Every structure is written in structure tokens, then in C-alpha cells.
mmCIF file with all atom_site columns, C-alpha atoms in Angstrom:
data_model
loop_
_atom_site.group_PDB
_atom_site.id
_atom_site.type_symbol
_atom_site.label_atom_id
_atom_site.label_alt_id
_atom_site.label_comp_id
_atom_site.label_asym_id
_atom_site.label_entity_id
_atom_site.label_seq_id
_atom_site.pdbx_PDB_ins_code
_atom_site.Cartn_x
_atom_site.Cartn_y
_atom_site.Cartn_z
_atom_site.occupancy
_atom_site.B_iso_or_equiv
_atom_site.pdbx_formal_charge
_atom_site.auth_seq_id
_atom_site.auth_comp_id
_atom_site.auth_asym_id
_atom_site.auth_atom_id
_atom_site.pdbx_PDB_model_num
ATOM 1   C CA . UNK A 1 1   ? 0.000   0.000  0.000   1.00 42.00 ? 944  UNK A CA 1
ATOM 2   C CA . UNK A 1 2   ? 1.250   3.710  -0.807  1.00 48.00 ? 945  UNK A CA 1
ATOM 3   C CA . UNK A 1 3   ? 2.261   5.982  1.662   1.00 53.00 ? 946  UNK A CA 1
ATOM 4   C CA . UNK A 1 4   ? 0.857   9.078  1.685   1.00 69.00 ? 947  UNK A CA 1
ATOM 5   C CA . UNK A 1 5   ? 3.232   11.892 1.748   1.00 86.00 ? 948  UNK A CA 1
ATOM 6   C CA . UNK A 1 6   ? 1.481   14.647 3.822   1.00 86.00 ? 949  UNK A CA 1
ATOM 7   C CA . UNK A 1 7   ? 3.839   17.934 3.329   1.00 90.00 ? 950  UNK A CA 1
ATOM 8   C CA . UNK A 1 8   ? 2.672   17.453 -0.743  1.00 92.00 ? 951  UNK A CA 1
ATOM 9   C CA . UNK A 1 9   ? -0.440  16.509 -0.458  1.00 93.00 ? 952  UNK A CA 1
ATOM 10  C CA . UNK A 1 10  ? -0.518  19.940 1.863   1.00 94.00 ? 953  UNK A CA 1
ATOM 11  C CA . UNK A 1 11  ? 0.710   21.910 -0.318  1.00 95.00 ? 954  UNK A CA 1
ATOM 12  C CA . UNK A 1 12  ? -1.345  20.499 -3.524  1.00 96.00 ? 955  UNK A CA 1
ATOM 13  C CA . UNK A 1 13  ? -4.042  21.750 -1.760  1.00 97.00 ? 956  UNK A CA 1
ATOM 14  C CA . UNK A 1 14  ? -2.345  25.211 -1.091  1.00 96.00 ? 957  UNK A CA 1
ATOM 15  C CA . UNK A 1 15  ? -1.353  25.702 -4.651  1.00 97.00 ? 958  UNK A CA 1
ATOM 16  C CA . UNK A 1 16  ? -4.956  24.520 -5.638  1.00 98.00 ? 959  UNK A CA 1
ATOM 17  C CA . UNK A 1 17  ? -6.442  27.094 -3.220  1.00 98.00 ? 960  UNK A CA 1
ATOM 18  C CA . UNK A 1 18  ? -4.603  29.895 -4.744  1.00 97.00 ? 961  UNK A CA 1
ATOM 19  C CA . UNK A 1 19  ? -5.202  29.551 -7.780  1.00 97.00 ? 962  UNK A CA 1
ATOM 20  C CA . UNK A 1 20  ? -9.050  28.930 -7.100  1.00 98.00 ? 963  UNK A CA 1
ATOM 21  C CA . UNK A 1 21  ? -9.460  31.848 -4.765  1.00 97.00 ? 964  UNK A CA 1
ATOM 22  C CA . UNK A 1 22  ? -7.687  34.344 -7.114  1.00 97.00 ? 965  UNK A CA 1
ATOM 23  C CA . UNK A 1 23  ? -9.885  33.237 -9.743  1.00 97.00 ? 966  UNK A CA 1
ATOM 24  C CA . UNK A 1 24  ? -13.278 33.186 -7.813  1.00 98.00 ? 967  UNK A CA 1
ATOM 25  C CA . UNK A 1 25  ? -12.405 35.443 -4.376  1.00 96.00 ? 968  UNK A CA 1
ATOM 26  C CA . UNK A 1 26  ? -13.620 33.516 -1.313  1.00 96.00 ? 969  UNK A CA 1
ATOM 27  C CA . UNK A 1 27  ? -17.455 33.681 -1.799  1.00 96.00 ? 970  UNK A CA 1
ATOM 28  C CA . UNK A 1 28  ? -17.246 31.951 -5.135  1.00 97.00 ? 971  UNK A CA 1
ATOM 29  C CA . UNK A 1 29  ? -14.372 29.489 -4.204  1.00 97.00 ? 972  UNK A CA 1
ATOM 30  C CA . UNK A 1 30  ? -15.514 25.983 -4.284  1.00 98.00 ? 973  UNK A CA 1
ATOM 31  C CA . UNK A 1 31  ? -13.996 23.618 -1.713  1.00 97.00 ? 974  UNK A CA 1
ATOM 32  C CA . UNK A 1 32  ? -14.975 20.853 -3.741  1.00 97.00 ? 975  UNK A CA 1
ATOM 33  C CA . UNK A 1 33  ? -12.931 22.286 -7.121  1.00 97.00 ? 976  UNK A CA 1
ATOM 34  C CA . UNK A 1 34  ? -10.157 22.945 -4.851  1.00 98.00 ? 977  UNK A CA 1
ATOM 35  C CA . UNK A 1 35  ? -10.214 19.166 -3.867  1.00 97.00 ? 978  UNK A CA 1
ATOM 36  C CA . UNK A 1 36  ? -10.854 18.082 -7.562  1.00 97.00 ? 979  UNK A CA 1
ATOM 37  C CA . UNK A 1 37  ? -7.658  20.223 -8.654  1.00 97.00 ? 980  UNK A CA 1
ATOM 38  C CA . UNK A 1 38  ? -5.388  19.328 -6.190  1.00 96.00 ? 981  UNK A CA 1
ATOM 39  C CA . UNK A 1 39  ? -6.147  15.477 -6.352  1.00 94.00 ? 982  UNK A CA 1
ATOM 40  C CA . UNK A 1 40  ? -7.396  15.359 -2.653  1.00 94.00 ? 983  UNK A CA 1
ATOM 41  C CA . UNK A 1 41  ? -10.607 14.923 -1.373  1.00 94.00 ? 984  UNK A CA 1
ATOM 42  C CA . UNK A 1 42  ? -12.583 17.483 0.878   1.00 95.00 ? 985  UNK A CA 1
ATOM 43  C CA . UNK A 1 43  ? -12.100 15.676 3.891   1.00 95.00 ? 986  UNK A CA 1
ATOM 44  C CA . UNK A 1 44  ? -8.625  16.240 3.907   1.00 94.00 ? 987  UNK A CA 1
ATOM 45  C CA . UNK A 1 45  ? -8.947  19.737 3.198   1.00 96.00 ? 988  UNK A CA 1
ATOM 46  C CA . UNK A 1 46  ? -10.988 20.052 6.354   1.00 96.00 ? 989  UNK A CA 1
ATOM 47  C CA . UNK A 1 47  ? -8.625  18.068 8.383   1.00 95.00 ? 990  UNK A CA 1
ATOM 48  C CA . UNK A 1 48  ? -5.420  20.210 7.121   1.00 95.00 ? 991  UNK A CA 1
ATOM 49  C CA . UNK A 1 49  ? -7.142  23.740 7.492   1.00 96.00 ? 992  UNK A CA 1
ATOM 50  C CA . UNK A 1 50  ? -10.377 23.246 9.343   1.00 95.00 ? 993  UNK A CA 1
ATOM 51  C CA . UNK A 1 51  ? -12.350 25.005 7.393   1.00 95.00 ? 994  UNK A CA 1
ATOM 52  C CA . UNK A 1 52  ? -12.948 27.690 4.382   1.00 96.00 ? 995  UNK A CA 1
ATOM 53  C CA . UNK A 1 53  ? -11.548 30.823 5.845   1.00 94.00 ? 996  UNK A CA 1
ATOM 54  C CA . UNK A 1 54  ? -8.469  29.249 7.473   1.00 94.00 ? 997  UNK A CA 1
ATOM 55  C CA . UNK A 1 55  ? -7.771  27.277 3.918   1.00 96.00 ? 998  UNK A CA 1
ATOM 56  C CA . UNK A 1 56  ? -8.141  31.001 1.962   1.00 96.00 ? 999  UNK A CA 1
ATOM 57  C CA . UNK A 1 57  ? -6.029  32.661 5.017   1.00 92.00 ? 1000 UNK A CA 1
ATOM 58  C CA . UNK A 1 58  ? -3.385  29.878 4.702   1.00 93.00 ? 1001 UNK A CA 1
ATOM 59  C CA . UNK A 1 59  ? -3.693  30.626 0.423   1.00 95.00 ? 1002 UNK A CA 1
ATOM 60  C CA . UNK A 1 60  ? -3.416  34.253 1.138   1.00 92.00 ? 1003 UNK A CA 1
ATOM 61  C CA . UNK A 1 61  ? 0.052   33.921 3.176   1.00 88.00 ? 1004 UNK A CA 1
ATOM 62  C CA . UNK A 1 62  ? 1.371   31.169 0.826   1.00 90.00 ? 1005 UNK A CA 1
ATOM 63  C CA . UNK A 1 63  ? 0.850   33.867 -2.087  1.00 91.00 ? 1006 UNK A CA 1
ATOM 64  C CA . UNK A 1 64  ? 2.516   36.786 -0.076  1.00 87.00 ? 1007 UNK A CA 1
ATOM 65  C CA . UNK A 1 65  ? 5.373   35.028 1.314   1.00 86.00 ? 1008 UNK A CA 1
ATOM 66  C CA . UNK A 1 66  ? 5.871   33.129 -1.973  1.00 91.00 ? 1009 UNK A CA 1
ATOM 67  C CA . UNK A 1 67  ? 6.260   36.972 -3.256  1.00 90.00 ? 1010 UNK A CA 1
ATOM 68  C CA . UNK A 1 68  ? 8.176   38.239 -0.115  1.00 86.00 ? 1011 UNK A CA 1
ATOM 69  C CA . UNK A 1 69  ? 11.081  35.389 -0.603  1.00 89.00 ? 1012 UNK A CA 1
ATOM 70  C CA . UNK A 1 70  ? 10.906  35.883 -4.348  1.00 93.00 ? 1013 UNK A CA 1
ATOM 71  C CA . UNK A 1 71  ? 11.193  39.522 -4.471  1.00 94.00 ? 1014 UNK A CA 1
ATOM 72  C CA . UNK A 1 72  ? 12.780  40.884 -1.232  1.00 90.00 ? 1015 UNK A CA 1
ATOM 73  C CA . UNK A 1 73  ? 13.091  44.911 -1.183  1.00 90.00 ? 1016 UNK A CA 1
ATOM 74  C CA . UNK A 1 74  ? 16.256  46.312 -2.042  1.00 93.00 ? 1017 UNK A CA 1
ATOM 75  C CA . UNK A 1 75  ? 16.243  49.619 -0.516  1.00 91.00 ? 1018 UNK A CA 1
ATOM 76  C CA . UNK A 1 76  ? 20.131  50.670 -2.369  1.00 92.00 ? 1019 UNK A CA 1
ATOM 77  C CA . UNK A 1 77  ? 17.763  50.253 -5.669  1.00 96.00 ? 1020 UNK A CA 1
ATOM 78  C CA . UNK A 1 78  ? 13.966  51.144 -5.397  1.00 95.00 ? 1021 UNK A CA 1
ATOM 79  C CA . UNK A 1 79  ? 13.971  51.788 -8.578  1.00 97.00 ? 1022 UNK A CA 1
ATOM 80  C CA . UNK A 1 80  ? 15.351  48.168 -10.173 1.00 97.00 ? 1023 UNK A CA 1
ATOM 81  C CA . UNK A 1 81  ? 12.958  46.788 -6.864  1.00 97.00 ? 1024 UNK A CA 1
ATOM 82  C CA . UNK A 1 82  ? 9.762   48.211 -8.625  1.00 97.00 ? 1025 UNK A CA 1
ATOM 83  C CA . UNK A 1 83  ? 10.918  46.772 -11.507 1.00 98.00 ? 1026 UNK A CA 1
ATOM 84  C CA . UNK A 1 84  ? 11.305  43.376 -9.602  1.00 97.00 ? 1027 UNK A CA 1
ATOM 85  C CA . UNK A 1 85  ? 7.491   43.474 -8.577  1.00 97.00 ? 1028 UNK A CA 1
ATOM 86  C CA . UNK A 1 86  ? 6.533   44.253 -11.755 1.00 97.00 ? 1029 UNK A CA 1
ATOM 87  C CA . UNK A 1 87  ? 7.989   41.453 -13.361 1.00 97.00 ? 1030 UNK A CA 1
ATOM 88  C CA . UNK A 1 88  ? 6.711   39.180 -10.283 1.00 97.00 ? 1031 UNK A CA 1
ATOM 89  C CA . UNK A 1 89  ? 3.156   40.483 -11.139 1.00 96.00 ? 1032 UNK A CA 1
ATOM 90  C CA . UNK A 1 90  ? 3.199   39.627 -14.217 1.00 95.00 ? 1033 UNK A CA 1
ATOM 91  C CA . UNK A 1 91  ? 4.349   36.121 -13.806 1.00 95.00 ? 1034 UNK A CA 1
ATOM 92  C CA . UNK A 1 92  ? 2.464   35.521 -11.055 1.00 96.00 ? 1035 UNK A CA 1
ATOM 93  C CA . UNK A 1 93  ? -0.705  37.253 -11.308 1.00 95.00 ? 1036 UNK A CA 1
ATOM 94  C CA . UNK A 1 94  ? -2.882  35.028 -9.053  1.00 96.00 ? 1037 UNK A CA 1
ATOM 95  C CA . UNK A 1 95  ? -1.118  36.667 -6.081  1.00 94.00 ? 1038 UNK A CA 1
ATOM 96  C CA . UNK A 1 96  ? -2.143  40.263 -6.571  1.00 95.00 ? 1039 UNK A CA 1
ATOM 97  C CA . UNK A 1 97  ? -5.640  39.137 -7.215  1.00 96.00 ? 1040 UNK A CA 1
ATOM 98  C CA . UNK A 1 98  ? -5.615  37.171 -4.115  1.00 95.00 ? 1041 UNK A CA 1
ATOM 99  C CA . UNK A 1 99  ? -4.726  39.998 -2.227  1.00 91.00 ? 1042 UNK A CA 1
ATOM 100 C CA . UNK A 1 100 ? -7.902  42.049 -4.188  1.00 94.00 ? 1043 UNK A CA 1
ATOM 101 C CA . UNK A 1 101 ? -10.232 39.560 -3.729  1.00 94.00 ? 1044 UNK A CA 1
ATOM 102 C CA . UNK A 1 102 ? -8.927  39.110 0.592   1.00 93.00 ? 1045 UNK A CA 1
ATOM 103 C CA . UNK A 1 103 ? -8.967  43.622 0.301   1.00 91.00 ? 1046 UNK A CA 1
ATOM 104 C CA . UNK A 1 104 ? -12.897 42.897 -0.512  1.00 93.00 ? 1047 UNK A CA 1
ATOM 105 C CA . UNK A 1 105 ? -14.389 39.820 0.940   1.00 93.00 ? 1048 UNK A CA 1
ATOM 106 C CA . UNK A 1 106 ? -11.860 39.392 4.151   1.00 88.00 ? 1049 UNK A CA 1
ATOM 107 C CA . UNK A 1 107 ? -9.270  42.801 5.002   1.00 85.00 ? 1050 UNK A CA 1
ATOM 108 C CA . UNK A 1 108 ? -8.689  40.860 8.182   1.00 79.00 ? 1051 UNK A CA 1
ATOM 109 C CA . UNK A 1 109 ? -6.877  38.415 6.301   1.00 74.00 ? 1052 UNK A CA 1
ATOM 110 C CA . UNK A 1 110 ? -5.073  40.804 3.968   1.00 59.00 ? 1053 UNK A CA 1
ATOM 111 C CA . UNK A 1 111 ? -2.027  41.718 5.639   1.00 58.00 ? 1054 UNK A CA 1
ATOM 112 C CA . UNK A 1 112 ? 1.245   40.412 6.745   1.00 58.00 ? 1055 UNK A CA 1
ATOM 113 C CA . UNK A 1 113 ? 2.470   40.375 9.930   1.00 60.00 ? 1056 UNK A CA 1
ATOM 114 C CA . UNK A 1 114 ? 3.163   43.275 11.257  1.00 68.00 ? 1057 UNK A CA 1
ATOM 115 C CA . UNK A 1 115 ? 6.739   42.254 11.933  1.00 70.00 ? 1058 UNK A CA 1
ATOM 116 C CA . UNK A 1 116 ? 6.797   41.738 8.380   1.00 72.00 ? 1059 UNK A CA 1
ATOM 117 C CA . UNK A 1 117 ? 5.743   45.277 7.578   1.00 78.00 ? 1060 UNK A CA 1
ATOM 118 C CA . UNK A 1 118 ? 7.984   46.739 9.959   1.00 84.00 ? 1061 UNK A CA 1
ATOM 119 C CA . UNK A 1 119 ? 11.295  44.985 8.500   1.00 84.00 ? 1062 UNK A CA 1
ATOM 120 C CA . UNK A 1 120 ? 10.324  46.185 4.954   1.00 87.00 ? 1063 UNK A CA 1
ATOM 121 C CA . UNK A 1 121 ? 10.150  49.943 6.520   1.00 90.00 ? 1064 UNK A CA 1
ATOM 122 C CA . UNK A 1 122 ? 13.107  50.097 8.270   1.00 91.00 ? 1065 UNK A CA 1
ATOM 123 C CA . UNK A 1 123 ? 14.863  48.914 5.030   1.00 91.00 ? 1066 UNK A CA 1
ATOM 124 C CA . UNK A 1 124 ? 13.509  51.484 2.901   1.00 91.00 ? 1067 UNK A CA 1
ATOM 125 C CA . UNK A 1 125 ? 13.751  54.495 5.917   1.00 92.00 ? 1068 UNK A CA 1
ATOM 126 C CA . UNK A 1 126 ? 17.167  55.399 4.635   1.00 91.00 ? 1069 UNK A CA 1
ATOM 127 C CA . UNK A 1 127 ? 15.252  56.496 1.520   1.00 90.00 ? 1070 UNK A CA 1
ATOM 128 C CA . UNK A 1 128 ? 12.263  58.216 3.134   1.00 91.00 ? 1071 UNK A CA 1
ATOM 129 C CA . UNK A 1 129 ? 11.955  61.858 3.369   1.00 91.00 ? 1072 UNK A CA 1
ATOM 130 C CA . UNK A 1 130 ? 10.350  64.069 5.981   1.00 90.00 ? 1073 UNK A CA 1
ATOM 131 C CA . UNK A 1 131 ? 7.689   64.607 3.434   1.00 91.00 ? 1074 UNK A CA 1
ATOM 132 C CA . UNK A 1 132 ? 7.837   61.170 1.679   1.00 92.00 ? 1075 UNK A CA 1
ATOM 133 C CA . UNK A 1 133 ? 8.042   58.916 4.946   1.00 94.00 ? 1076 UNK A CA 1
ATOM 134 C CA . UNK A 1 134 ? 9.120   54.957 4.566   1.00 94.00 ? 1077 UNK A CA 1
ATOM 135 C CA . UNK A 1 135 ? 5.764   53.553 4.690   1.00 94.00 ? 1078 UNK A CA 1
ATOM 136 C CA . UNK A 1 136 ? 4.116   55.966 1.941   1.00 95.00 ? 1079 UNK A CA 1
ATOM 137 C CA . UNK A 1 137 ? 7.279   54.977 0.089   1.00 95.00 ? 1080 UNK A CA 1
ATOM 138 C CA . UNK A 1 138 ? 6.384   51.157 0.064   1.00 93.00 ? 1081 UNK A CA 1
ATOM 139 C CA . UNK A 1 139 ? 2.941   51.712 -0.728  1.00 94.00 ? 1082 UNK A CA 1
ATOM 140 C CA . UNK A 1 140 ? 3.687   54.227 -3.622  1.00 96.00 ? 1083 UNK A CA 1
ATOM 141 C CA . UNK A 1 141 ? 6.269   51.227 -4.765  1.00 96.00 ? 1084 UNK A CA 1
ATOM 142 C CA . UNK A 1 142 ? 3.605   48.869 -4.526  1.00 95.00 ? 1085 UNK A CA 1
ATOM 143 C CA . UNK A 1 143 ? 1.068   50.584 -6.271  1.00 96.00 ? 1086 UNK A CA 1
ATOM 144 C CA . UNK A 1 144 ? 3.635   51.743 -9.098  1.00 97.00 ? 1087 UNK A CA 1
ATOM 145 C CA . UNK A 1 145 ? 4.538   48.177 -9.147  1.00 97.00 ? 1088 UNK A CA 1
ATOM 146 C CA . UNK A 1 146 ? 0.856   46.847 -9.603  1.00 96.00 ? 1089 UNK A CA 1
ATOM 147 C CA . UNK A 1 147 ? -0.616  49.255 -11.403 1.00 96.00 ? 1090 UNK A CA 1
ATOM 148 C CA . UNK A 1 148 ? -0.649  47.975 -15.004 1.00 93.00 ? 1091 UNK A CA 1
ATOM 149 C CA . UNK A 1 149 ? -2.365  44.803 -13.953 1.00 92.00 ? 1092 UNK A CA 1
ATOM 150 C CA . UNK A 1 150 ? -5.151  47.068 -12.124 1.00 93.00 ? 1093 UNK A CA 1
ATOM 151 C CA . UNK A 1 151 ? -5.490  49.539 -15.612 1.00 92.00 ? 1094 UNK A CA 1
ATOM 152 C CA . UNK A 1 152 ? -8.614  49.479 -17.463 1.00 91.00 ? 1095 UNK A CA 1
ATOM 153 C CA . UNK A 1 153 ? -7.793  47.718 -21.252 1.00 88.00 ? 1096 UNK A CA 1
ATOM 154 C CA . UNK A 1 154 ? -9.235  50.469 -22.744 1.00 90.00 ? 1097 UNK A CA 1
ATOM 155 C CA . UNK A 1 155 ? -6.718  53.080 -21.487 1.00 91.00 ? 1098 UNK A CA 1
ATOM 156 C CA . UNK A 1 156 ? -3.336  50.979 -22.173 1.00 87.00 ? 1099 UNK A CA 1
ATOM 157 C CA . UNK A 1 157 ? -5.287  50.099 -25.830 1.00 88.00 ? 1100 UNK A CA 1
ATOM 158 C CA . UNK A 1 158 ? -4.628  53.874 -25.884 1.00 90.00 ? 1101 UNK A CA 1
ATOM 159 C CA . UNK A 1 159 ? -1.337  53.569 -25.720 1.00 82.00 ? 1102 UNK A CA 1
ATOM 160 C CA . UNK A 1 160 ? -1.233  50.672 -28.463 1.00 84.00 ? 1103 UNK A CA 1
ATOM 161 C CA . UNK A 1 161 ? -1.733  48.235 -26.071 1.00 80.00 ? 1104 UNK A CA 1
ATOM 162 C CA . UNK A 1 162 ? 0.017   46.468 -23.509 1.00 81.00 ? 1105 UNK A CA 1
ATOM 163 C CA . UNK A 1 163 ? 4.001   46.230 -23.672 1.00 90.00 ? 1106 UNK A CA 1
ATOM 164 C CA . UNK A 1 164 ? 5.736   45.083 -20.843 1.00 92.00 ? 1107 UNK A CA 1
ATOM 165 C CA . UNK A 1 165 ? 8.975   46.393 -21.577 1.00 95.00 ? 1108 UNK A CA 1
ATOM 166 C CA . UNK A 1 166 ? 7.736   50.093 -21.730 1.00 94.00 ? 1109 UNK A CA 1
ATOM 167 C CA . UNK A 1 167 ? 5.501   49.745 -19.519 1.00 95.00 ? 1110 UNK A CA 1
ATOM 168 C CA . UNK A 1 168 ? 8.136   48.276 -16.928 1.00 97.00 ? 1111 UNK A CA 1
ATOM 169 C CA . UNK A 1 169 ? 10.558  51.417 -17.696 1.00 97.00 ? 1112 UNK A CA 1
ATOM 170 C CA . UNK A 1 170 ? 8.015   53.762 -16.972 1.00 97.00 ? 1113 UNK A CA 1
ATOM 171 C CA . UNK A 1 171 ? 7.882   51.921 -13.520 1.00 97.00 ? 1114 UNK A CA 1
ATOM 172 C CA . UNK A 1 172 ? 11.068  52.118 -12.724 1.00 98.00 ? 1115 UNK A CA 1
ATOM 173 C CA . UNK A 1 173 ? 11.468  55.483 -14.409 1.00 98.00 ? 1116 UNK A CA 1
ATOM 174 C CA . UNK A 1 174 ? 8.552   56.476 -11.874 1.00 97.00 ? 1117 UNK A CA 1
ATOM 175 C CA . UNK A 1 175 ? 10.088  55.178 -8.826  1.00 97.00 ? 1118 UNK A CA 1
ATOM 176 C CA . UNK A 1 176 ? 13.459  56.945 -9.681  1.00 96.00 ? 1119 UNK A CA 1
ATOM 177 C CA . UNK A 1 177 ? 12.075  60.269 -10.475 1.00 95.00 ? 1120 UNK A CA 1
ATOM 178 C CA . UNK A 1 178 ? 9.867   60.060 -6.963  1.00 94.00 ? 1121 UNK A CA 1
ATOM 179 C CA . UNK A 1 179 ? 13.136  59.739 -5.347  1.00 92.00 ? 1122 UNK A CA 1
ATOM 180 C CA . UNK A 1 180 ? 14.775  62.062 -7.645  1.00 87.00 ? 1123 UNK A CA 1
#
């Protein structure tokens, strides 16, 4: 008889629960698709999370860390960091609308911890201004980073339509000029 191997079967369900939630935000996530796609049954799910919101809470922090450890700040280089994200987002697009879908349906599930938050801003303080402080920084970063995935189509089809390269640049041109 097979042995089941618990850590994969874990995080089959994870990976499954990302993808479904980003796609369908917690109300519309099916427990029963998540199952399906991971090859698991719902029972396990249950028995690894407990229930819905703990499996979307546990998808939530596998999407942000996945992005923390993939695309740590690098407070020397803002700029190239915002062009970092961007590329991140791009590739991995499921984890920004996680963290849309967790802003709308669950904001007590949309954050870090805050021992998270406050690493990030102590890195980037050296950059901050009196007038430009170290958490407005990130979040300006952030949203520079992010927003080309949040544009309406019909404003970048005014523009000729999406091209990452350009539109990456202006990112990074953005960032650098803020801190001009």
C-alpha cells in the first residue's frame, strides 16, 4: 500500500487554493474544485485547514510570502525593486488578485504580519523623506509596481496596447524620479 506523503499533499491543496481563490475570491471558491484540482478529497482539506476561511487565510500567506522570498526589497535600488514586482506580477498574477479579492471579501486576512511590515520599513527608511516617509514609500512602490495589472484595457489600448517592456521602464522610471 502507498504511503501518503502529507507535506505534498498539503501543499497540492495550497497551490490549488490559490489559484481557485484568485480566480473566484472567497465567496465563489468551491472547496470541492479545490479538492478536484489538487487530487485530494474534501475531507482532507478540512482536516489540514479546518475550514474555508483558514484554507483562503493559509492561500493568502502562501501567495505573499511566496512573493516576499521571491522579491525581497532592495532599498540601495527602489527603482530596479519596482521593476522586480513588476515582473513578479506579471508572472504571477494570481497573487495580486488574491490579495484584491482578501482587500474585498476578508481585510482581516489581507495583511502580513506586522513584523513583516515593519522589516520592509526600516529597510527602505534610509530612503524616506520628511515629506515622503518609509511607509508611503512602500505603498507608492507597490502601487507603481501593480498598477498595469489594475489599468482598465481600454486606457493601455490607448497607448497601443500592452508592452511590458515600456511599460516596466516607466515603472522604474517612476520610482526613480519620486526619489529624484
Amino acid at each position: 500500500m502507498a504511503q501518503r506523503d502529507a507535506e505534498a499533499t498539503r501543499a497540492r491543496i495550497l497551490s490549488a487554493a490559490v489559484t481557485e481563490f484568485a480566480t473566484h475570491g472567497y465567496a465563489g471558491g468551491r472547496i470541492d474544485r479545490i479538492a478536484n484540482d489538487a487530487e485530494s478529497n474534501v475531507r482532507m482539506i478540512y482536516a489540514y485547514f479546518g475550514n474555508k476561511s483558514s484554507l483562503f487565510d493559509a492561500a493568502l500567506t502562501e501567495a505573499i510570502v511566496r512573493m516576499a522570498m521571491e522579491v525581497p526589497p532592495t532599498p540601495d535600488d527602489l527603482p530596479g525593486w519596482v521593476g522586480e514586482l513588476f515582473d513578479f506580477h506579471r508572472r504571477r498574477p494570481e497573487t495580486l488578485r488574491l490579495c484584491l479579492w482578501a482587500q474585498l471579501e476578508r481585510p482581516e486576512a489581507a495583511s502580513e504580519p506586522l513584523e513583516t511590515y515593519l522589516a520592509k520599513v526600516e529597510s527602505v527608511r534610509p530612503q524616506a523623506s520628511p515629506s515622503l516617509g518609509a511607509v508611503d514609500l512602500l505603498v507608492i512602490v507597490y502601487a507603481i509596481a501593480q498598477a498595469w495589472q489594475l489599468a482598465p484595457a481600454g486606457l493601455l489600448a490607448a497607448d497601443g496596447g500592452p508592452d511590458d517592456a515600456r511599460m516596466r521602464a516607466a515603472a522604474i522610471e517612476s520610482v526613480a524620479r519620486i526619489l529624484g
